[in-house]
Amino acid sequence: MKVTKAVIPAAGLGTRFLPATRALPKNLLPVIDRPIIQYAVEELVRAGISEVWIVISKGQEALVEHFRSSPELESALEAKGKVDLLAELKAIQQLAAVDYVYQDEPHGLGHAVACARDQIGDEPFAALLPDELFDPKENFLGRMVEVFDESGQAVVAVHDVPGDDIRLYGAIDPVDPSADVMEVKGVVEKPDPAEAPSHLSLSGRYVLGSDVFDILDDLPRGAGNEIQLADALGVLGGQGRLKAIRYEGKRWDVGKKEGFLEATVALAIDRDDVGPGFRQFLASLGTK
Ligand code: UTP
């Protein structure tokens, strides 16, 4: 079965960005002029995915409104002759079919993914954490979908984490960490660095079969008393049904302030419109 559906968990509280996230969902914060959630949907579209389910909590409906048509705004832009902006707005609506499901309480990432069970049905799907922003020039998820198609097994993206920082993430236990496509024996969420099975962390990109929902249903609560997606992946790994590929491109954790600032600067200097002036500005700071 082809992977055409995706789940974006976005129902978390975004506490690290308070007070900005008091009324505004974290994934609507803009990196330059696009909200974080739009980068996520564009990445899914690059990978050939056309049906996107965003998992939200009550009050976060604006995350989906962003992808719907807005007749008043469109007529206003038309009347002002702002054709480029109008075209950009329409392009956003045509990206993919975007809709939402609710997660009533933030019981963890695994629980958030399971909230979209009825919408995914028995099809394979991608899950993508929007606050892990991957280089918009890449299509790594497309590569993951290819590996899923070839192997028939769940596929996760991983990246190298230096030093003890692995304690903050989900670490995989690979059979051969140097393989292009690694077989994974297990996954440990937030390991003690001394016992971490590797320094390869889950990167927030997953291509999964619908069998993961039964595994999630049976899971006890894990780290942080939450239903952890990493624990479900650990079960798949234990059964010899999980692959990992290493992402070596640029990525930013825009769920924290430093990563958000770094993404904004890195993407801004690359843009044709604001890039040249912004590079000059940054150079001028260097001389002070
Ligand atoms: P994070 O832990 O990075 O996001 O979860 P958060 O909870 O919103 O932010 P902080 O830690 O309070 O600052 C990664 C992604 O998973 C979603 C989040 O919305 C985010 O997009 N998530 C997390 C859920 O949808 N439900 C959950 O129960 C937990």
PDB file of C-alpha atoms and ligand atoms in Angstrom:
ATOM      1  CA  MET A   1       0.000   0.000   0.000  1.00  0.00           C
ATOM      2  CA  LYS A   2       1.319   3.454  -0.885  1.00  0.00           C
ATOM      3  CA  VAL A   3       1.961   5.961   1.894  1.00  0.00           C
ATOM      4  CA  THR A   4      -0.443   8.843   1.231  1.00  0.00           C
ATOM      5  CA  LYS A   5      -1.503   9.788   4.779  1.00  0.00           C
ATOM      6  CA  ALA A   6       0.271  11.513   7.636  1.00  0.00           C
ATOM      7  CA  VAL A   7      -0.207  12.493  11.245  1.00  0.00           C
ATOM      8  CA  ILE A   8       1.309  15.645  12.715  1.00  0.00           C
ATOM      9  CA  PRO A   9       1.130  15.665  16.520  1.00  0.00           C
ATOM     10  CA  ALA A  10       0.721  19.297  17.539  1.00  0.00           C
ATOM     11  CA  ALA A  11      -1.369  19.101  20.699  1.00  0.00           C
ATOM     12  CA  GLY A  12       1.434  19.736  23.197  1.00  0.00           C
ATOM     13  CA  LEU A  13       1.430  22.713  25.523  1.00  0.00           C
ATOM     14  CA  GLY A  14       4.446  24.506  24.050  1.00  0.00           C
ATOM     15  CA  THR A  15       5.537  25.531  27.533  1.00  0.00           C
ATOM     16  CA  ARG A  16       9.077  26.403  26.444  1.00  0.00           C
ATOM     17  CA  PHE A  17       7.676  29.272  24.400  1.00  0.00           C
ATOM     18  CA  LEU A  18       5.424  30.810  27.021  1.00  0.00           C
ATOM     19  CA  PRO A  19       4.199  33.521  27.082  1.00  0.00           C
ATOM     20  CA  ALA A  20       4.188  33.542  23.232  1.00  0.00           C
ATOM     21  CA  THR A  21       2.173  30.317  23.251  1.00  0.00           C
ATOM     22  CA  ARG A  22      -0.389  31.515  25.799  1.00  0.00           C
ATOM     23  CA  ALA A  23      -2.999  32.074  23.060  1.00  0.00           C
ATOM     24  CA  LEU A  24      -1.098  31.045  19.926  1.00  0.00           C
ATOM     25  CA  PRO A  25      -0.309  27.359  19.226  1.00  0.00           C
ATOM     26  CA  LYS A  26       3.461  26.864  19.143  1.00  0.00           C
ATOM     27  CA  ASN A  27       3.347  25.456  15.624  1.00  0.00           C
ATOM     28  CA  LEU A  28       1.852  28.708  14.332  1.00  0.00           C
ATOM     29  CA  LEU A  29       4.929  30.683  15.373  1.00  0.00           C
ATOM     30  CA  PRO A  30       6.470  31.954  12.128  1.00  0.00           C
ATOM     31  CA  VAL A  31       9.965  31.135  10.952  1.00  0.00           C
ATOM     32  CA  ILE A  32      10.391  34.231   8.743  1.00  0.00           C
ATOM     33  CA  ASP A  33       6.936  34.384   7.130  1.00  0.00           C
ATOM     34  CA  ARG A  34       5.573  30.836   7.350  1.00  0.00           C
ATOM     35  CA  PRO A  35       4.307  29.113  10.454  1.00  0.00           C
ATOM     36  CA  ILE A  36       6.209  26.023  11.604  1.00  0.00           C
ATOM     37  CA  ILE A  37       3.222  23.839  10.674  1.00  0.00           C
ATOM     38  CA  GLN A  38       3.470  24.922   7.019  1.00  0.00           C
ATOM     39  CA  TYR A  39       7.072  23.722   6.719  1.00  0.00           C
ATOM     40  CA  ALA A  40       5.823  20.355   8.027  1.00  0.00           C
ATOM     41  CA  VAL A  41       2.976  20.081   5.509  1.00  0.00           C
ATOM     42  CA  GLU A  42       5.279  21.151   2.651  1.00  0.00           C
ATOM     43  CA  GLU A  43       7.741  18.436   3.660  1.00  0.00           C
ATOM     44  CA  LEU A  44       4.971  15.843   3.595  1.00  0.00           C
ATOM     45  CA  VAL A  45       3.863  17.012   0.153  1.00  0.00           C
ATOM     46  CA  ARG A  46       7.450  16.667  -1.138  1.00  0.00           C
ATOM     47  CA  ALA A  47       7.327  13.031   0.025  1.00  0.00           C
ATOM     48  CA  GLY A  48       4.146  12.413  -1.985  1.00  0.00           C
ATOM     49  CA  ILE A  49       1.684  12.603   0.906  1.00  0.00           C
ATOM     50  CA  SER A  50      -1.694  14.201   0.203  1.00  0.00           C
ATOM     51  CA  GLU A  51      -3.820  13.636   3.335  1.00  0.00           C
ATOM     52  CA  VAL A  52      -2.673  15.204   6.585  1.00  0.00           C
ATOM     53  CA  TRP A  53      -4.225  14.842  10.030  1.00  0.00           C
ATOM     54  CA  ILE A  54      -3.035  17.356  12.594  1.00  0.00           C
ATOM     55  CA  VAL A  55      -3.534  16.293  16.212  1.00  0.00           C
ATOM     56  CA  ILE A  56      -4.570  19.357  18.195  1.00  0.00           C
ATOM     57  CA  SER A  57      -5.975  20.243  21.579  1.00  0.00           C
ATOM     58  CA  LYS A  58      -9.069  22.394  22.104  1.00  0.00           C
ATOM     59  CA  GLY A  59      -8.474  25.984  21.028  1.00  0.00           C
ATOM     60  CA  GLN A  60      -5.785  25.144  18.463  1.00  0.00           C
ATOM     61  CA  GLU A  61      -8.118  24.995  15.454  1.00  0.00           C
ATOM     62  CA  ALA A  62      -6.232  27.922  13.860  1.00  0.00           C
ATOM     63  CA  LEU A  63      -3.502  25.391  12.973  1.00  0.00           C
ATOM     64  CA  VAL A  64      -5.881  23.905  10.411  1.00  0.00           C
ATOM     65  CA  GLU A  65      -7.575  27.188   9.477  1.00  0.00           C
ATOM     66  CA  HIS A  66      -4.183  28.222   8.142  1.00  0.00           C
ATOM     67  CA  PHE A  67      -4.699  25.728   5.283  1.00  0.00           C
ATOM     68  CA  ARG A  68      -8.319  26.653   4.507  1.00  0.00           C
ATOM     69  CA  SER A  69      -9.551  29.249   2.036  1.00  0.00           C
ATOM     70  CA  SER A  70     -10.344  32.721   3.318  1.00  0.00           C
ATOM     71  CA  PRO A  71     -12.686  34.406   0.794  1.00  0.00           C
ATOM     72  CA  GLU A  72     -12.591  37.852   2.470  1.00  0.00           C
ATOM     73  CA  LEU A  73      -8.817  38.009   2.608  1.00  0.00           C
ATOM     74  CA  GLU A  74      -8.584  36.743  -0.963  1.00  0.00           C
ATOM     75  CA  SER A  75     -10.999  39.430  -2.282  1.00  0.00           C
ATOM     76  CA  ALA A  76      -9.103  42.100  -0.330  1.00  0.00           C
ATOM     77  CA  LEU A  77      -5.799  41.016  -1.888  1.00  0.00           C
ATOM     78  CA  GLU A  78      -7.405  40.881  -5.325  1.00  0.00           C
ATOM     79  CA  ALA A  79      -8.826  44.404  -4.910  1.00  0.00           C
ATOM     80  CA  LYS A  80      -5.382  45.687  -3.943  1.00  0.00           C
ATOM     81  CA  GLY A  81      -3.775  43.945  -6.941  1.00  0.00           C
ATOM     82  CA  LYS A  82      -1.530  41.845  -4.642  1.00  0.00           C
ATOM     83  CA  VAL A  83      -1.474  38.950  -7.081  1.00  0.00           C
ATOM     84  CA  ASP A  84       1.718  37.310  -5.800  1.00  0.00           C
ATOM     85  CA  LEU A  85       0.432  37.089  -2.247  1.00  0.00           C
ATOM     86  CA  LEU A  86      -2.917  35.831  -3.489  1.00  0.00           C
ATOM     87  CA  ALA A  87      -1.233  33.091  -5.516  1.00  0.00           C
ATOM     88  CA  GLU A  88       0.885  32.099  -2.505  1.00  0.00           C
ATOM     89  CA  LEU A  89      -2.182  31.893  -0.298  1.00  0.00           C
ATOM     90  CA  LYS A  90      -4.022  29.722  -2.814  1.00  0.00           C
ATOM     91  CA  ALA A  91      -0.980  27.475  -3.174  1.00  0.00           C
ATOM     92  CA  ILE A  92      -1.065  26.826   0.592  1.00  0.00           C
ATOM     93  CA  GLN A  93      -4.688  25.666   0.340  1.00  0.00           C
ATOM     94  CA  GLN A  94      -3.860  23.328  -2.525  1.00  0.00           C
ATOM     95  CA  LEU A  95      -0.899  21.678  -0.803  1.00  0.00           C
ATOM     96  CA  ALA A  96      -2.814  18.749   0.667  1.00  0.00           C
ATOM     97  CA  ALA A  97      -6.105  17.856   2.323  1.00  0.00           C
ATOM     98  CA  VAL A  98      -5.472  19.019   5.896  1.00  0.00           C
ATOM     99  CA  ASP A  99      -7.849  18.260   8.760  1.00  0.00           C
ATOM    100  CA  TYR A 100      -7.622  17.711  12.493  1.00  0.00           C
ATOM    101  CA  VAL A 101      -8.377  15.296  15.312  1.00  0.00           C
ATOM    102  CA  TYR A 102      -8.379  16.165  18.997  1.00  0.00           C
ATOM    103  CA  GLN A 103      -6.164  14.890  21.766  1.00  0.00           C
ATOM    104  CA  ASP A 104      -8.108  15.730  24.926  1.00  0.00           C
ATOM    105  CA  GLU A 105      -5.118  15.608  27.275  1.00  0.00           C
ATOM    106  CA  PRO A 106      -1.398  15.644  26.405  1.00  0.00           C
ATOM    107  CA  HIS A 107      -0.689  12.031  27.418  1.00  0.00           C
ATOM    108  CA  GLY A 108       2.419  11.838  25.210  1.00  0.00           C
ATOM    109  CA  LEU A 109       3.498  11.424  21.631  1.00  0.00           C
ATOM    110  CA  GLY A 110       2.376   7.810  21.303  1.00  0.00           C
ATOM    111  CA  HIS A 111      -1.052   8.741  22.615  1.00  0.00           C
ATOM    112  CA  ALA A 112      -1.227  11.706  20.190  1.00  0.00           C
ATOM    113  CA  VAL A 113      -0.484   9.459  17.197  1.00  0.00           C
ATOM    114  CA  ALA A 114      -3.085   6.936  18.383  1.00  0.00           C
ATOM    115  CA  CYS A 115      -5.724   9.693  18.361  1.00  0.00           C
ATOM    116  CA  ALA A 116      -5.662   9.522  14.536  1.00  0.00           C
ATOM    117  CA  ARG A 117      -6.276   5.765  14.414  1.00  0.00           C
ATOM    118  CA  ASP A 118      -9.753   5.989  12.833  1.00  0.00           C
ATOM    119  CA  GLN A 119      -8.548   8.472  10.217  1.00  0.00           C
ATOM    120  CA  ILE A 120      -5.560   6.321   9.192  1.00  0.00           C
ATOM    121  CA  GLY A 121      -7.503   3.043   9.198  1.00  0.00           C
ATOM    122  CA  ASP A 122      -5.416   0.112   7.992  1.00  0.00           C
ATOM    123  CA  GLU A 123      -3.098   2.156   5.780  1.00  0.00           C
ATOM    124  CA  PRO A 124       0.582   2.931   6.334  1.00  0.00           C
ATOM    125  CA  PHE A 125       1.314   6.508   7.305  1.00  0.00           C
ATOM    126  CA  ALA A 126       4.019   9.028   8.074  1.00  0.00           C
ATOM    127  CA  ALA A 127       4.242  10.809  11.420  1.00  0.00           C
ATOM    128  CA  LEU A 128       6.188  14.033  11.607  1.00  0.00           C
ATOM    129  CA  LEU A 129       7.030  16.277  14.547  1.00  0.00           C
ATOM    130  CA  PRO A 130       6.646  19.826  13.266  1.00  0.00           C
ATOM    131  CA  ASP A 131       8.983  21.318  15.844  1.00  0.00           C
ATOM    132  CA  GLU A 132      11.868  19.331  14.336  1.00  0.00           C
ATOM    133  CA  LEU A 133      12.372  21.453  11.234  1.00  0.00           C
ATOM    134  CA  PHE A 134      14.282  19.642   8.467  1.00  0.00           C
ATOM    135  CA  ASP A 135      16.067  21.539   5.687  1.00  0.00           C
ATOM    136  CA  PRO A 136      13.252  22.557   3.290  1.00  0.00           C
ATOM    137  CA  LYS A 137      15.570  21.841   0.349  1.00  0.00           C
ATOM    138  CA  GLU A 138      15.727  18.131   1.233  1.00  0.00           C
ATOM    139  CA  ASN A 139      13.259  15.292   0.768  1.00  0.00           C
ATOM    140  CA  PHE A 140      14.505  12.859   3.389  1.00  0.00           C
ATOM    141  CA  LEU A 141      10.986  11.693   4.191  1.00  0.00           C
ATOM    142  CA  GLY A 142      10.653  10.675   0.531  1.00  0.00           C
ATOM    143  CA  ARG A 143      13.722   8.454   1.006  1.00  0.00           C
ATOM    144  CA  MET A 144      12.166   6.979   4.171  1.00  0.00           C
ATOM    145  CA  VAL A 145       8.989   6.140   2.251  1.00  0.00           C
ATOM    146  CA  GLU A 146      11.123   4.350  -0.382  1.00  0.00           C
ATOM    147  CA  VAL A 147      12.809   2.258   2.321  1.00  0.00           C
ATOM    148  CA  PHE A 148       9.395   1.465   3.806  1.00  0.00           C
ATOM    149  CA  ASP A 149       8.132   0.378   0.369  1.00  0.00           C
ATOM    150  CA  GLU A 150      11.192  -1.805  -0.230  1.00  0.00           C
ATOM    151  CA  SER A 151      11.386  -3.428   3.219  1.00  0.00           C
ATOM    152  CA  GLY A 152       7.745  -3.468   4.293  1.00  0.00           C
ATOM    153  CA  GLN A 153       8.992  -2.434   7.750  1.00  0.00           C
ATOM    154  CA  ALA A 154       8.582   0.708   9.842  1.00  0.00           C
ATOM    155  CA  VAL A 155      11.321   3.294   9.226  1.00  0.00           C
ATOM    156  CA  VAL A 156      12.618   6.032  11.513  1.00  0.00           C
ATOM    157  CA  ALA A 157      15.037   8.888  10.893  1.00  0.00           C
ATOM    158  CA  VAL A 158      17.935   9.221  13.341  1.00  0.00           C
ATOM    159  CA  HIS A 159      20.786  11.653  13.817  1.00  0.00           C
ATOM    160  CA  ASP A 160      24.032  11.622  15.793  1.00  0.00           C
ATOM    161  CA  VAL A 161      23.883  13.291  19.197  1.00  0.00           C
ATOM    162  CA  PRO A 162      27.119  14.381  20.874  1.00  0.00           C
ATOM    163  CA  GLY A 163      28.133  13.492  24.427  1.00  0.00           C
ATOM    164  CA  ASP A 164      25.625  12.979  27.190  1.00  0.00           C
ATOM    165  CA  ASP A 165      22.820  14.815  25.394  1.00  0.00           C
ATOM    166  CA  ILE A 166      21.391  11.454  24.327  1.00  0.00           C
ATOM    167  CA  ARG A 167      19.718  11.387  27.777  1.00  0.00           C
ATOM    168  CA  LEU A 168      17.222  13.954  26.429  1.00  0.00           C
ATOM    169  CA  TYR A 169      16.093  11.874  23.446  1.00  0.00           C
ATOM    170  CA  GLY A 170      15.019   8.434  22.251  1.00  0.00           C
ATOM    171  CA  ALA A 171      18.106   6.321  21.415  1.00  0.00           C
ATOM    172  CA  ILE A 172      18.036   3.403  18.982  1.00  0.00           C
ATOM    173  CA  ASP A 173      19.904   0.109  19.388  1.00  0.00           C
ATOM    174  CA  PRO A 174      21.190  -0.617  15.871  1.00  0.00           C
ATOM    175  CA  VAL A 175      22.634  -3.939  14.682  1.00  0.00           C
ATOM    176  CA  ASP A 176      25.230  -2.091  12.591  1.00  0.00           C
ATOM    177  CA  PRO A 177      25.385   1.699  13.119  1.00  0.00           C
ATOM    178  CA  SER A 178      27.440   2.121   9.930  1.00  0.00           C
ATOM    179  CA  ALA A 179      24.827   0.567   7.617  1.00  0.00           C
ATOM    180  CA  ASP A 180      22.936   2.868   5.219  1.00  0.00           C
ATOM    181  CA  VAL A 181      19.687   1.278   6.273  1.00  0.00           C
ATOM    182  CA  MET A 182      20.123   0.060   9.840  1.00  0.00           C
ATOM    183  CA  GLU A 183      18.255  -2.791  11.437  1.00  0.00           C
ATOM    184  CA  VAL A 184      17.081  -1.707  14.871  1.00  0.00           C
ATOM    185  CA  LYS A 185      16.898  -4.127  17.812  1.00  0.00           C
ATOM    186  CA  GLY A 186      15.391  -1.742  20.332  1.00  0.00           C
ATOM    187  CA  VAL A 187      14.697   1.861  21.334  1.00  0.00           C
ATOM    188  CA  VAL A 188      15.216   3.486  24.734  1.00  0.00           C
ATOM    189  CA  GLU A 189      13.487   6.758  25.551  1.00  0.00           C
ATOM    190  CA  LYS A 190      15.671   9.213  27.504  1.00  0.00           C
ATOM    191  CA  PRO A 191      18.430   6.709  28.406  1.00  0.00           C
ATOM    192  CA  ASP A 192      21.031   7.105  31.100  1.00  0.00           C
ATOM    193  CA  PRO A 193      24.054   8.122  28.928  1.00  0.00           C
ATOM    194  CA  ALA A 194      26.184   5.363  30.490  1.00  0.00           C
ATOM    195  CA  GLU A 195      23.654   2.773  29.329  1.00  0.00           C
ATOM    196  CA  ALA A 196      22.521   4.334  26.052  1.00  0.00           C
ATOM    197  CA  PRO A 197      22.549   1.713  23.276  1.00  0.00           C
ATOM    198  CA  SER A 198      23.967   4.290  20.818  1.00  0.00           C
ATOM    199  CA  HIS A 199      24.308   8.010  20.232  1.00  0.00           C
ATOM    200  CA  LEU A 200      21.726   7.859  17.482  1.00  0.00           C
ATOM    201  CA  SER A 201      18.576   9.730  18.417  1.00  0.00           C
ATOM    202  CA  LEU A 202      15.114   9.575  16.884  1.00  0.00           C
ATOM    203  CA  SER A 203      14.656  12.715  14.761  1.00  0.00           C
ATOM    204  CA  GLY A 204      10.869  13.113  14.697  1.00  0.00           C
ATOM    205  CA  ARG A 205      10.239  11.410  11.333  1.00  0.00           C
ATOM    206  CA  TYR A 206       8.500   8.040  11.205  1.00  0.00           C
ATOM    207  CA  VAL A 207       6.928   5.888   8.487  1.00  0.00           C
ATOM    208  CA  LEU A 208       4.738   3.295  10.136  1.00  0.00           C
ATOM    209  CA  GLY A 209       2.299   0.518   9.411  1.00  0.00           C
ATOM    210  CA  SER A 210      -1.147   0.644  11.012  1.00  0.00           C
ATOM    211  CA  ASP A 211      -0.125  -2.296  13.252  1.00  0.00           C
ATOM    212  CA  VAL A 212       1.564   0.289  15.481  1.00  0.00           C
ATOM    213  CA  PHE A 213      -1.881   1.276  16.807  1.00  0.00           C
ATOM    214  CA  ASP A 214      -2.398  -2.138  18.460  1.00  0.00           C
ATOM    215  CA  ILE A 215       1.069  -1.880  19.999  1.00  0.00           C
ATOM    216  CA  LEU A 216       0.293   1.626  21.322  1.00  0.00           C
ATOM    217  CA  ASP A 217      -3.003   0.377  22.774  1.00  0.00           C
ATOM    218  CA  ASP A 218      -1.211  -2.260  24.846  1.00  0.00           C
ATOM    219  CA  LEU A 219       1.647  -0.069  26.083  1.00  0.00           C
ATOM    220  CA  PRO A 220       2.045   0.850  29.724  1.00  0.00           C
ATOM    221  CA  ARG A 221       2.945   4.453  30.443  1.00  0.00           C
ATOM    222  CA  GLY A 222       6.634   5.124  29.937  1.00  0.00           C
ATOM    223  CA  ALA A 223       9.064   8.001  30.583  1.00  0.00           C
ATOM    224  CA  GLY A 224       7.361  11.062  32.085  1.00  0.00           C
ATOM    225  CA  ASN A 225       4.291   8.886  32.779  1.00  0.00           C
ATOM    226  CA  GLU A 226       3.346   9.320  29.103  1.00  0.00           C
ATOM    227  CA  ILE A 227       2.463   6.893  26.310  1.00  0.00           C
ATOM    228  CA  GLN A 228       5.715   7.013  24.357  1.00  0.00           C
ATOM    229  CA  LEU A 229       5.939   6.432  20.610  1.00  0.00           C
ATOM    230  CA  ALA A 230       9.555   5.386  21.255  1.00  0.00           C
ATOM    231  CA  ASP A 231       8.287   2.459  23.374  1.00  0.00           C
ATOM    232  CA  ALA A 232       6.076   1.247  20.513  1.00  0.00           C
ATOM    233  CA  LEU A 233       9.095   1.482  18.203  1.00  0.00           C
ATOM    234  CA  GLY A 234      11.050  -0.530  20.772  1.00  0.00           C
ATOM    235  CA  VAL A 235       8.444  -3.302  20.491  1.00  0.00           C
ATOM    236  CA  LEU A 236       8.783  -3.268  16.670  1.00  0.00           C
ATOM    237  CA  GLY A 237      12.575  -3.370  17.045  1.00  0.00           C
ATOM    238  CA  GLY A 238      12.379  -6.315  19.451  1.00  0.00           C
ATOM    239  CA  GLN A 239      10.371  -8.166  16.801  1.00  0.00           C
ATOM    240  CA  GLY A 240      12.972  -7.384  14.100  1.00  0.00           C
ATOM    241  CA  ARG A 241      10.526  -5.099  12.270  1.00  0.00           C
ATOM    242  CA  LEU A 242      12.188  -1.674  12.431  1.00  0.00           C
ATOM    243  CA  LYS A 243      14.669   0.135  10.196  1.00  0.00           C
ATOM    244  CA  ALA A 244      16.497   3.435  10.717  1.00  0.00           C
ATOM    245  CA  ILE A 245      18.264   5.780   8.353  1.00  0.00           C
ATOM    246  CA  ARG A 246      20.636   8.508   9.363  1.00  0.00           C
ATOM    247  CA  TYR A 247      19.728  12.081   8.468  1.00  0.00           C
ATOM    248  CA  GLU A 248      22.865  14.135   7.970  1.00  0.00           C
ATOM    249  CA  GLY A 249      21.271  17.287   6.581  1.00  0.00           C
ATOM    250  CA  LYS A 250      20.410  20.459   8.452  1.00  0.00           C
ATOM    251  CA  ARG A 251      17.720  20.308  11.099  1.00  0.00           C
ATOM    252  CA  TRP A 252      16.630  22.622  13.859  1.00  0.00           C
ATOM    253  CA  ASP A 253      14.715  21.953  17.050  1.00  0.00           C
ATOM    254  CA  VAL A 254      12.385  24.937  16.708  1.00  0.00           C
ATOM    255  CA  GLY A 255      10.531  23.852  19.846  1.00  0.00           C
ATOM    256  CA  LYS A 256      13.259  25.556  21.851  1.00  0.00           C
ATOM    257  CA  LYS A 257      14.361  29.164  21.611  1.00  0.00           C
ATOM    258  CA  GLU A 258      17.936  28.598  20.446  1.00  0.00           C
ATOM    259  CA  GLY A 259      16.867  26.252  17.647  1.00  0.00           C
ATOM    260  CA  PHE A 260      14.089  28.599  16.606  1.00  0.00           C
ATOM    261  CA  LEU A 261      16.527  31.507  16.305  1.00  0.00           C
ATOM    262  CA  GLU A 262      19.085  29.383  14.442  1.00  0.00           C
ATOM    263  CA  ALA A 263      16.459  28.193  11.931  1.00  0.00           C
ATOM    264  CA  THR A 264      15.257  31.742  11.387  1.00  0.00           C
ATOM    265  CA  VAL A 265      18.777  33.028  10.674  1.00  0.00           C
ATOM    266  CA  ALA A 266      19.872  30.019   8.572  1.00  0.00           C
ATOM    267  CA  LEU A 267      16.762  30.081   6.397  1.00  0.00           C
ATOM    268  CA  ALA A 268      16.671  33.887   6.127  1.00  0.00           C
ATOM    269  CA  ILE A 269      20.222  34.207   4.772  1.00  0.00           C
ATOM    270  CA  ASP A 270      19.318  31.682   2.065  1.00  0.00           C
ATOM    271  CA  ARG A 271      16.233  33.526   0.855  1.00  0.00           C
ATOM    272  CA  ASP A 272      16.286  35.528  -2.370  1.00  0.00           C
ATOM    273  CA  ASP A 273      14.095  38.324  -0.996  1.00  0.00           C
ATOM    274  CA  VAL A 274      15.352  39.089   2.523  1.00  0.00           C
ATOM    275  CA  GLY A 275      18.654  37.182   2.287  1.00  0.00           C
ATOM    276  CA  PRO A 276      21.030  39.797   0.813  1.00  0.00           C
ATOM    277  CA  GLY A 277      19.996  42.581   3.199  1.00  0.00           C
ATOM    278  CA  PHE A 278      19.966  40.243   6.172  1.00  0.00           C
ATOM    279  CA  ARG A 279      23.459  38.939   5.400  1.00  0.00           C
ATOM    280  CA  GLN A 280      24.689  42.535   5.323  1.00  0.00           C
ATOM    281  CA  PHE A 281      23.031  43.191   8.648  1.00  0.00           C
ATOM    282  CA  LEU A 282      24.684  40.106  10.206  1.00  0.00           C
ATOM    283  CA  ALA A 283      28.070  41.157   8.813  1.00  0.00           C
ATOM    284  CA  SER A 284      27.634  44.603  10.336  1.00  0.00           C
ATOM    285  CA  LEU A 285      27.045  43.018  13.747  1.00  0.00           C
ATOM    286  CA  GLY A 286      30.346  41.154  13.396  1.00  0.00           C
ATOM    287  CA  THR A 287      32.272  44.416  13.092  1.00  0.00           C
ATOM    288  CA  LYS A 288      30.937  45.858  16.341  1.00  0.00           C
TER     289      LYS A 288
HETATM  290  P1  UTP B   1       7.258  18.560  22.551  1.00  0.00           P
HETATM  291  O1  UTP B   1       7.388  18.079  23.934  1.00  0.00           O
HETATM  292  O2  UTP B   1       8.492  18.985  21.826  1.00  0.00           O
HETATM  293  O3  UTP B   1       6.262  19.797  22.465  1.00  0.00           O
HETATM  294  O4  UTP B   1       6.491  17.478  21.679  1.00  0.00           O
HETATM  295  P2  UTP B   1       5.377  20.540  23.536  1.00  0.00           P
HETATM  296  O5  UTP B   1       4.879  19.609  24.585  1.00  0.00           O
HETATM  297  O6  UTP B   1       4.339  21.281  22.772  1.00  0.00           O
HETATM  298  O7  UTP B   1       6.393  21.624  24.081  1.00  0.00           O
HETATM  299  P3  UTP B   1       6.997  21.948  25.522  1.00  0.00           P
HETATM  300  O8  UTP B   1       7.930  20.807  25.819  1.00  0.00           O
HETATM  301  O9  UTP B   1       5.856  22.080  26.488  1.00  0.00           O
HETATM  302  O10 UTP B   1       7.701  23.251  25.302  1.00  0.00           O
HETATM  303  C1  UTP B   1       6.805  17.218  20.307  1.00  0.00           C
HETATM  304  C2  UTP B   1       5.567  17.334  19.438  1.00  0.00           C
HETATM  305  O11 UTP B   1       4.576  16.391  19.869  1.00  0.00           O
HETATM  306  C3  UTP B   1       3.359  17.039  20.154  1.00  0.00           C
HETATM  307  C4  UTP B   1       3.748  18.503  20.421  1.00  0.00           C
HETATM  308  O12 UTP B   1       2.684  19.376  20.121  1.00  0.00           O
HETATM  309  C5  UTP B   1       4.925  18.715  19.488  1.00  0.00           C
HETATM  310  O13 UTP B   1       4.499  19.095  18.187  1.00  0.00           O
HETATM  311  N1  UTP B   1       2.711  16.382  21.303  1.00  0.00           N
HETATM  312  C6  UTP B   1       3.430  16.077  22.418  1.00  0.00           C
HETATM  313  C7  UTP B   1       1.363  16.061  21.226  1.00  0.00           C
HETATM  314  O14 UTP B   1       0.691  16.312  20.204  1.00  0.00           O
HETATM  315  N2  UTP B   1       0.765  15.471  22.313  1.00  0.00           N
HETATM  316  C8  UTP B   1       1.461  15.157  23.420  1.00  0.00           C
HETATM  317  O15 UTP B   1       0.842  14.591  24.373  1.00  0.00           O
HETATM  318  C9  UTP B   1       2.829  15.469  23.484  1.00  0.00           C
END
